[in-house]
């Protein structure tokens, strides 16, 4: 399959107009943006790309399955909470791992994110419950703590933030296997329908977004957490999910895309890195099936990804790239943030533009922020330094 990673081969492209409504009206104020254009764009995304999120279930229960008051070297209170959802005579549950700074004297902001390989893989603690569905035999004890750098829990807590995570497979097992959706949260809401029919309107990314909103529902019941300062984050495919969460759930005050790349924050029309043909071939279940029609013809997509950042306005959108992560198109990620600036401007907020310098290692701050670090595709301390810096301004 074709993939370009040569900047000199990127041709000219025209971005679709974010401020122009389908009836031709040009939006020039924040009220019309919020009430007319924003809902229109959200619907276009649901129909064309990410599908429709499930609704809230009839019944939700939160059960604290463990609590430890001297976690992370006595700096945190740790809870593992089982979230159980019931609907149509069926149930679905997953376990959330939560750390709250032990010395907090007032409610603290919270980071909310999914993890790839189980809660036990992102914590240094060896008594955290192993989570994650056994998709490929990888959910084993030997993988404990392999990804602690991705969440940096100890440092996050030290800086005065709570932090919560769930394994994404427990919300929707990440496989194009046709039984996956039946093992996902969607199973609660749909009678058994064919995989084909299911994917005309729903996707794994929407399920993951739904999961992060349910995590926030649960956190709203924690008296030491200030949910008016909730920050959703994610790496790569989970960054795509974080963006979609923030687009739908305006309770999240800050939305962090860490190297979300193609169908995340990167511009689709810039022919660089992963493209629609590749992503819909390997990961068709992330999108509604009709999205694959845009393989090799990105110019026909009715939107581009600066529209997705615009859905976050006027809240904080945080974009992180890595220099060597060409697959995710760092330049396309930067430009998407820059092109969202006209929407932020409707709210009287100035954000960075295409010409703002952003050398490797630098941080652009503001309501739309950007950083690019050296190195490969990952989420690590250098990324978190930037996220904490923005979060500190909100705190
Ligand atoms: C693949 C995929 C990307 C995705 C990444 C990840 O590389 O092509 O779109 O972001 O996996 O989630 O790690």
Short mmCIF file of C-alpha atoms and ligand atoms in Angstrom, two decimals:
data_model
loop_
_atom_site.label_atom_id
_atom_site.label_comp_id
_atom_site.label_asym_id
_atom_site.label_seq_id
_atom_site.Cartn_x
_atom_site.Cartn_y
_atom_site.Cartn_z
CA UNK A 1 0.00 0.00 0.00
CA UNK A 2 1.21 3.50 -0.87
CA UNK A 3 2.62 5.72 1.91
CA UNK A 4 4.59 8.94 1.44
CA UNK A 5 7.19 9.99 4.02
CA UNK A 6 9.05 12.48 1.84
CA UNK A 7 8.14 16.10 2.59
CA UNK A 8 9.14 17.22 -0.90
CA UNK A 9 6.41 14.97 -2.35
CA UNK A 10 3.58 16.63 -0.41
CA UNK A 11 1.43 18.43 -2.98
CA UNK A 12 -0.87 21.42 -2.64
CA UNK A 13 -4.23 20.88 -0.94
CA UNK A 14 -7.22 22.99 0.00
CA UNK A 15 -8.82 22.55 3.40
CA UNK A 16 -12.60 22.51 3.73
CA UNK A 17 -13.96 25.64 5.38
CA UNK A 18 -14.64 25.02 9.05
CA UNK A 19 -16.78 28.15 9.46
CA UNK A 20 -19.07 27.53 6.48
CA UNK A 21 -22.34 25.75 7.30
CA UNK A 22 -23.88 23.27 4.91
CA UNK A 23 -26.42 25.93 3.85
CA UNK A 24 -23.60 28.33 2.96
CA UNK A 25 -23.91 30.55 6.04
CA UNK A 26 -20.53 31.74 7.33
CA UNK A 27 -20.24 31.64 11.09
CA UNK A 28 -18.81 34.82 12.60
CA UNK A 29 -19.65 34.58 16.30
CA UNK A 30 -19.31 32.12 19.17
CA UNK A 31 -23.07 31.77 19.76
CA UNK A 32 -23.74 30.58 16.21
CA UNK A 33 -20.69 28.34 16.38
CA UNK A 34 -21.96 26.63 19.53
CA UNK A 35 -25.59 26.36 18.46
CA UNK A 36 -25.42 25.86 14.70
CA UNK A 37 -22.05 24.87 13.30
CA UNK A 38 -20.65 22.78 16.14
CA UNK A 39 -23.61 20.35 16.26
CA UNK A 40 -23.54 20.14 12.47
CA UNK A 41 -19.85 19.15 12.45
CA UNK A 42 -20.32 16.66 15.28
CA UNK A 43 -23.05 14.94 13.28
CA UNK A 44 -20.88 14.86 10.14
CA UNK A 45 -18.12 13.13 12.12
CA UNK A 46 -20.55 10.56 13.55
CA UNK A 47 -22.04 9.75 10.20
CA UNK A 48 -18.83 9.75 8.18
CA UNK A 49 -16.02 8.57 10.44
CA UNK A 50 -16.33 7.59 14.11
CA UNK A 51 -19.96 6.48 14.32
CA UNK A 52 -22.52 7.08 17.06
CA UNK A 53 -21.68 6.69 20.73
CA UNK A 54 -23.89 4.43 22.83
CA UNK A 55 -26.30 6.25 25.14
CA UNK A 56 -26.06 6.15 28.93
CA UNK A 57 -27.19 2.76 30.23
CA UNK A 58 -30.34 2.33 32.36
CA UNK A 59 -28.31 1.37 35.38
CA UNK A 60 -24.72 2.07 36.44
CA UNK A 61 -23.06 0.78 39.60
CA UNK A 62 -19.67 1.68 41.04
CA UNK A 63 -18.14 -0.85 43.43
CA UNK A 64 -14.83 -0.15 45.19
CA UNK A 65 -13.09 -3.51 44.94
CA UNK A 66 -9.88 -2.42 46.68
CA UNK A 67 -8.60 0.59 48.55
CA UNK A 68 -5.06 1.29 49.75
CA UNK A 69 -4.03 4.35 51.72
CA UNK A 70 -0.27 4.13 51.29
CA UNK A 71 0.04 3.56 47.56
CA UNK A 72 2.93 4.80 45.42
CA UNK A 73 5.36 4.95 48.35
CA UNK A 74 2.76 6.43 50.66
CA UNK A 75 2.00 9.40 48.37
CA UNK A 76 -1.40 8.28 47.12
CA UNK A 77 -4.73 6.78 47.97
CA UNK A 78 -5.36 4.02 45.46
CA UNK A 79 -8.76 2.68 44.53
CA UNK A 80 -9.81 0.02 42.09
CA UNK A 81 -13.43 0.57 41.16
CA UNK A 82 -15.60 -1.80 39.17
CA UNK A 83 -18.01 0.03 36.88
CA UNK A 84 -20.98 -2.14 35.94
CA UNK A 85 -23.55 -1.11 33.35
CA UNK A 86 -26.91 -2.81 32.90
CA UNK A 87 -29.36 -2.49 30.05
CA UNK A 88 -31.80 -4.74 28.22
CA UNK A 89 -31.16 -7.60 30.63
CA UNK A 90 -27.39 -7.58 29.91
CA UNK A 91 -24.41 -6.30 31.90
CA UNK A 92 -20.92 -5.12 31.04
CA UNK A 93 -18.21 -4.10 33.48
CA UNK A 94 -14.61 -2.92 33.70
CA UNK A 95 -12.19 -2.05 36.48
CA UNK A 96 -10.79 1.47 36.81
CA UNK A 97 -7.52 2.13 38.60
CA UNK A 98 -7.47 5.47 40.41
CA UNK A 99 -4.76 7.33 42.33
CA UNK A 100 -5.52 10.46 44.38
CA UNK A 101 -2.71 12.48 46.05
CA UNK A 102 -2.69 11.51 49.71
CA UNK A 103 -1.82 14.98 51.00
CA UNK A 104 -4.59 16.76 49.07
CA UNK A 105 -6.46 19.23 51.29
CA UNK A 106 -8.99 20.24 48.62
CA UNK A 107 -10.43 18.44 45.57
CA UNK A 108 -7.80 18.01 42.84
CA UNK A 109 -7.95 17.94 39.01
CA UNK A 110 -7.88 14.53 37.35
CA UNK A 111 -6.29 12.96 34.26
CA UNK A 112 -8.46 10.32 32.57
CA UNK A 113 -7.10 7.88 30.00
CA UNK A 114 -7.22 4.36 28.65
CA UNK A 115 -4.27 1.99 28.54
CA UNK A 116 -3.26 -0.62 25.97
CA UNK A 117 -2.32 -3.71 27.95
CA UNK A 118 -4.03 -3.68 31.30
CA UNK A 119 -4.01 -1.51 34.44
CA UNK A 120 -1.19 -3.63 35.89
CA UNK A 121 1.13 -2.64 33.01
CA UNK A 122 1.05 1.11 33.70
CA UNK A 123 1.67 1.07 37.45
CA UNK A 124 4.86 0.28 39.37
CA UNK A 125 2.76 -1.56 42.00
CA UNK A 126 2.65 -5.32 41.96
CA UNK A 127 -0.69 -5.71 43.72
CA UNK A 128 -2.85 -3.93 41.13
CA UNK A 129 -5.48 -6.20 39.57
CA UNK A 130 -4.56 -7.52 36.14
CA UNK A 131 -7.13 -6.25 33.63
CA UNK A 132 -7.64 -6.53 29.88
CA UNK A 133 -9.35 -9.16 27.78
CA UNK A 134 -7.21 -12.07 26.64
CA UNK A 135 -7.08 -11.25 22.97
CA UNK A 136 -3.73 -12.76 22.16
CA UNK A 137 -2.32 -14.20 25.35
CA UNK A 138 -0.48 -10.97 26.13
CA UNK A 139 -2.40 -10.23 29.31
CA UNK A 140 0.02 -11.96 31.60
CA UNK A 141 1.73 -11.19 34.88
CA UNK A 142 5.10 -10.85 33.13
CA UNK A 143 3.87 -7.68 31.47
CA UNK A 144 3.32 -5.94 34.80
CA UNK A 145 4.82 -2.40 34.86
CA UNK A 146 6.09 -2.49 31.26
CA UNK A 147 4.39 0.81 30.43
CA UNK A 148 4.80 2.90 33.57
CA UNK A 149 6.47 5.67 31.53
CA UNK A 150 3.28 6.10 29.53
CA UNK A 151 1.24 7.30 32.49
CA UNK A 152 3.90 8.63 34.92
CA UNK A 153 1.52 8.09 37.85
CA UNK A 154 4.06 8.82 40.59
CA UNK A 155 5.05 12.19 39.18
CA UNK A 156 1.43 13.07 38.31
CA UNK A 157 0.36 12.47 41.90
CA UNK A 158 3.40 14.33 43.25
CA UNK A 159 2.31 17.34 41.20
CA UNK A 160 -1.11 17.33 42.82
CA UNK A 161 -3.26 15.52 40.27
CA UNK A 162 -5.44 12.47 40.52
CA UNK A 163 -5.19 9.99 37.66
CA UNK A 164 -7.50 7.23 36.45
CA UNK A 165 -7.15 4.51 33.83
CA UNK A 166 -8.99 1.54 32.31
CA UNK A 167 -7.74 -1.02 29.77
CA UNK A 168 -9.32 -0.20 26.41
CA UNK A 169 -9.94 -3.84 25.51
CA UNK A 170 -12.34 -4.01 28.45
CA UNK A 171 -14.51 -1.37 26.78
CA UNK A 172 -14.20 -2.68 23.22
CA UNK A 173 -11.67 -5.45 22.42
CA UNK A 174 -9.41 -3.97 19.75
CA UNK A 175 -9.74 -6.49 16.96
CA UNK A 176 -11.40 -6.55 13.58
CA UNK A 177 -12.68 -9.99 14.47
CA UNK A 178 -16.36 -9.90 13.78
CA UNK A 179 -17.31 -10.89 17.31
CA UNK A 180 -15.49 -7.98 18.91
CA UNK A 181 -18.42 -5.61 19.10
CA UNK A 182 -20.48 -8.29 20.83
CA UNK A 183 -17.85 -8.37 23.60
CA UNK A 184 -17.93 -4.57 23.82
CA UNK A 185 -20.18 -2.11 25.64
CA UNK A 186 -22.31 -1.84 22.50
CA UNK A 187 -23.61 -5.32 23.24
CA UNK A 188 -25.79 -3.79 25.95
CA UNK A 189 -27.57 -1.56 23.52
CA UNK A 190 -28.08 -3.60 20.36
CA UNK A 191 -29.97 -6.74 19.65
CA UNK A 192 -27.71 -9.18 17.82
CA UNK A 193 -27.16 -7.71 14.38
CA UNK A 194 -24.63 -8.60 11.71
CA UNK A 195 -21.14 -7.20 11.99
CA UNK A 196 -21.73 -5.50 8.69
CA UNK A 197 -24.86 -3.71 9.86
CA UNK A 198 -23.25 -2.79 13.19
CA UNK A 199 -20.37 -1.01 11.48
CA UNK A 200 -22.64 1.10 9.31
CA UNK A 201 -23.19 3.30 12.37
CA UNK A 202 -20.78 2.39 15.19
CA UNK A 203 -17.07 1.93 15.88
CA UNK A 204 -14.48 0.98 18.46
CA UNK A 205 -13.33 4.60 18.78
CA UNK A 206 -16.84 5.66 19.80
CA UNK A 207 -16.97 2.86 22.37
CA UNK A 208 -13.65 3.96 23.87
CA UNK A 209 -14.89 7.57 24.00
CA UNK A 210 -18.03 6.39 25.76
CA UNK A 211 -15.87 4.49 28.26
CA UNK A 212 -13.90 7.59 29.21
CA UNK A 213 -17.11 9.54 29.77
CA UNK A 214 -18.35 6.78 32.07
CA UNK A 215 -15.06 6.95 33.97
CA UNK A 216 -15.76 10.64 34.52
CA UNK A 217 -19.30 9.84 35.73
CA UNK A 218 -17.72 7.65 38.37
CA UNK A 219 -15.08 10.23 39.30
CA UNK A 220 -17.82 12.80 39.87
CA UNK A 221 -18.71 10.81 42.96
CA UNK A 222 -15.20 11.11 44.46
CA UNK A 223 -15.14 13.90 47.02
CA UNK A 224 -11.39 14.60 46.63
CA UNK A 225 -11.65 15.07 42.86
CA UNK A 226 -12.60 18.34 41.16
CA UNK A 227 -14.30 17.19 37.96
CA UNK A 228 -14.57 20.74 36.63
CA UNK A 229 -10.88 20.15 35.92
CA UNK A 230 -10.91 16.80 34.16
CA UNK A 231 -8.32 16.18 31.44
CA UNK A 232 -8.67 13.37 28.92
CA UNK A 233 -5.52 11.99 27.27
CA UNK A 234 -4.35 9.21 25.01
CA UNK A 235 -1.47 7.92 22.94
CA UNK A 236 -1.92 7.06 19.28
CA UNK A 237 -5.21 5.19 18.72
CA UNK A 238 -6.09 6.16 22.28
CA UNK A 239 -5.26 9.76 21.33
CA UNK A 240 -7.81 9.47 18.52
CA UNK A 241 -10.26 8.22 21.16
CA UNK A 242 -9.34 11.05 23.56
CA UNK A 243 -10.04 13.67 20.88
CA UNK A 244 -13.38 12.08 20.08
CA UNK A 245 -14.20 11.95 23.79
CA UNK A 246 -13.44 15.65 24.20
CA UNK A 247 -15.46 16.50 21.07
CA UNK A 248 -18.53 14.79 22.52
CA UNK A 249 -18.16 15.36 26.24
CA UNK A 250 -17.64 19.01 27.07
CA UNK A 251 -17.09 18.20 30.74
CA UNK A 252 -13.44 17.58 29.80
CA UNK A 253 -11.64 20.87 30.19
CA UNK A 254 -8.47 19.75 28.45
CA UNK A 255 -8.07 17.20 25.65
CA UNK A 256 -4.62 15.73 25.03
CA UNK A 257 -3.65 14.10 21.76
CA UNK A 258 -0.31 12.34 22.10
CA UNK A 259 0.83 11.33 18.61
CA UNK A 260 -2.71 10.50 17.48
CA UNK A 261 -1.72 10.76 13.81
CA UNK A 262 -3.98 9.70 10.96
CA UNK A 263 -7.68 10.06 11.80
CA UNK A 264 -6.55 11.68 15.03
CA UNK A 265 -5.16 15.17 14.85
CA UNK A 266 -3.07 14.97 11.63
CA UNK A 267 -4.49 16.68 8.55
CA UNK A 268 -5.95 14.05 6.21
CA UNK A 269 -5.33 16.02 3.02
CA UNK A 270 -1.60 16.30 3.63
CA UNK A 271 -0.27 13.30 1.85
CA UNK A 272 2.25 12.28 4.49
CA UNK A 273 2.50 9.22 6.74
CA UNK A 274 -0.41 6.87 7.33
CA UNK A 275 -3.43 7.44 5.09
CA UNK A 276 -7.06 6.37 4.89
CA UNK A 277 -6.31 3.35 2.70
CA UNK A 278 -3.83 1.93 5.22
CA UNK A 279 -5.80 2.69 8.36
CA UNK A 280 -9.12 1.33 7.08
CA UNK A 281 -7.38 -1.80 5.80
CA UNK A 282 -5.72 -2.71 9.11
CA UNK A 283 -8.24 -1.18 11.51
CA UNK A 284 -11.66 -1.10 9.80
CA UNK A 285 -13.45 -1.50 13.13
CA UNK A 286 -12.19 1.90 14.36
CA UNK A 287 -14.57 3.61 11.94
CA UNK A 288 -17.96 3.27 10.31
CA UNK A 289 -17.55 1.06 7.26
CA UNK A 290 -18.43 3.78 4.73
CA UNK A 291 -15.33 5.76 5.76
CA UNK A 292 -13.21 3.33 3.71
CA UNK A 293 -14.67 4.88 0.53
CA UNK A 294 -12.18 7.73 1.07
CA UNK A 295 -9.14 5.47 0.62
CA UNK A 296 -6.87 7.21 -1.92
CA UNK A 297 -9.28 10.17 -2.19
CA UNK A 298 -8.85 12.15 1.02
CA UNK A 299 -9.69 15.37 -0.85
CA UNK A 300 -13.32 14.21 -1.00
CA UNK A 301 -13.75 13.86 2.76
CA UNK A 302 -16.24 16.56 3.81
CA UNK A 303 -13.97 17.75 6.66
CA UNK A 304 -10.36 17.73 7.77
CA UNK A 305 -8.97 17.20 11.23
CA UNK A 306 -8.66 20.86 12.23
CA UNK A 307 -12.45 20.54 12.48
CA UNK A 308 -11.97 18.00 15.23
CA UNK A 309 -9.75 20.39 17.22
CA UNK A 310 -12.35 23.10 16.60
CA UNK A 311 -14.95 20.95 18.37
CA UNK A 312 -12.83 21.29 21.51
CA UNK A 313 -12.89 25.12 21.44
CA UNK A 314 -12.84 27.11 23.66
CA UNK A 315 -11.44 24.42 25.94
CA UNK A 316 -7.76 23.40 25.99
CA UNK A 317 -6.54 21.27 23.09
CA UNK A 318 -3.05 19.88 23.62
CA UNK A 319 -1.14 18.34 20.72
CA UNK A 320 2.02 16.30 21.19
CA UNK A 321 4.24 14.91 18.40
CA UNK A 322 7.52 12.98 18.25
CA UNK A 323 10.22 13.88 15.74
CA UNK A 324 10.77 10.35 14.42
CA UNK A 325 7.10 9.41 14.36
CA UNK A 326 6.68 10.05 10.64
CA UNK A 327 3.81 7.55 10.40
CA UNK A 328 1.74 10.02 12.49
CA UNK A 329 2.87 13.09 10.46
CA UNK A 330 4.13 15.56 13.12
CA UNK A 331 3.83 18.48 10.71
CA UNK A 332 0.24 17.57 9.88
CA UNK A 333 -0.49 17.39 13.62
CA UNK A 334 1.00 20.85 14.15
CA UNK A 335 -0.93 22.35 11.21
CA UNK A 336 -4.25 20.97 12.35
CA UNK A 337 -3.88 22.88 15.62
CA UNK A 338 -2.89 26.02 13.71
CA UNK A 339 -5.92 25.84 11.40
CA UNK A 340 -8.32 25.58 14.34
CA UNK A 341 -7.34 29.10 15.39
CA UNK A 342 -10.22 30.84 13.57
CA UNK A 343 -12.71 28.98 15.72
CA UNK A 344 -10.86 29.87 18.93
CA UNK A 345 -10.85 33.46 17.72
CA UNK A 346 -14.67 33.45 17.74
CA UNK A 347 -14.31 33.10 21.51
CA UNK A 348 -11.75 35.93 21.64
CA UNK A 349 -8.88 33.48 22.16
CA UNK A 350 -5.62 33.83 20.20
CA UNK A 351 -3.80 30.58 19.44
CA UNK A 352 -0.73 29.65 17.41
CA UNK A 353 -0.60 29.87 13.61
CA UNK A 354 1.16 28.01 10.76
CA UNK A 355 4.24 30.20 11.10
CA UNK A 356 4.73 29.88 14.84
CA UNK A 357 8.23 28.41 15.35
CA UNK A 358 8.17 24.98 16.98
CA UNK A 359 11.65 23.45 16.99
CA UNK A 360 12.11 20.00 18.49
CA UNK A 361 12.09 20.28 22.28
CA UNK A 362 10.04 23.50 22.33
CA UNK A 363 6.57 24.03 23.79
CA UNK A 364 3.91 26.34 22.34
CA UNK A 365 1.45 27.11 25.11
CA UNK A 366 -2.08 28.57 24.97
CA UNK A 367 -5.61 27.20 24.56
CA UNK A 368 -4.28 25.19 21.63
CA UNK A 369 -0.79 24.06 22.50
CA UNK A 370 1.83 22.04 20.70
CA UNK A 371 5.11 20.34 21.47
CA UNK A 372 7.40 18.07 19.54
CA UNK A 373 9.99 16.01 21.36
CA UNK A 374 12.89 14.03 19.95
CA UNK A 375 12.52 10.27 19.64
CA UNK A 376 10.02 7.72 18.48
CA UNK A 377 6.32 6.97 18.85
CA UNK A 378 5.56 6.69 22.59
CA UNK A 379 4.25 8.68 25.54
CA UNK A 380 6.82 9.50 28.18
CA UNK A 381 8.08 11.98 30.76
CA UNK A 382 8.99 14.59 28.12
CA UNK A 383 5.38 14.56 26.89
CA UNK A 384 3.97 14.67 30.40
CA UNK A 385 6.18 17.68 31.27
CA UNK A 386 4.23 19.59 28.64
CA UNK A 387 0.83 18.29 29.76
CA UNK A 388 1.49 19.17 33.41
CA UNK A 389 2.68 22.62 32.35
CA UNK A 390 -0.66 23.33 30.65
CA UNK A 391 -2.63 21.66 33.45
CA UNK A 392 -0.82 23.80 36.03
CA UNK A 393 -2.23 26.89 34.30
CA UNK A 394 -5.76 25.50 34.64
CA UNK A 395 -5.19 24.47 38.26
C1 LIG B 1 -0.84 1.82 14.16
C2 LIG B 1 -1.85 2.66 13.39
C3 LIG B 1 -1.97 4.06 13.95
C4 LIG B 1 -2.19 4.02 15.43
C5 LIG B 1 -1.11 3.19 16.09
C6 LIG B 1 -1.24 3.00 17.60
O1 LIG B 1 0.44 2.29 13.91
O2 LIG B 1 -1.44 2.68 12.05
O3 LIG B 1 -3.04 4.76 13.33
O4 LIG B 1 -2.25 5.32 15.95
O5 LIG B 1 -1.11 1.90 15.53
O6 LIG B 1 -2.31 3.11 18.15
O7 LIG B 1 -0.22 2.72 18.23
#
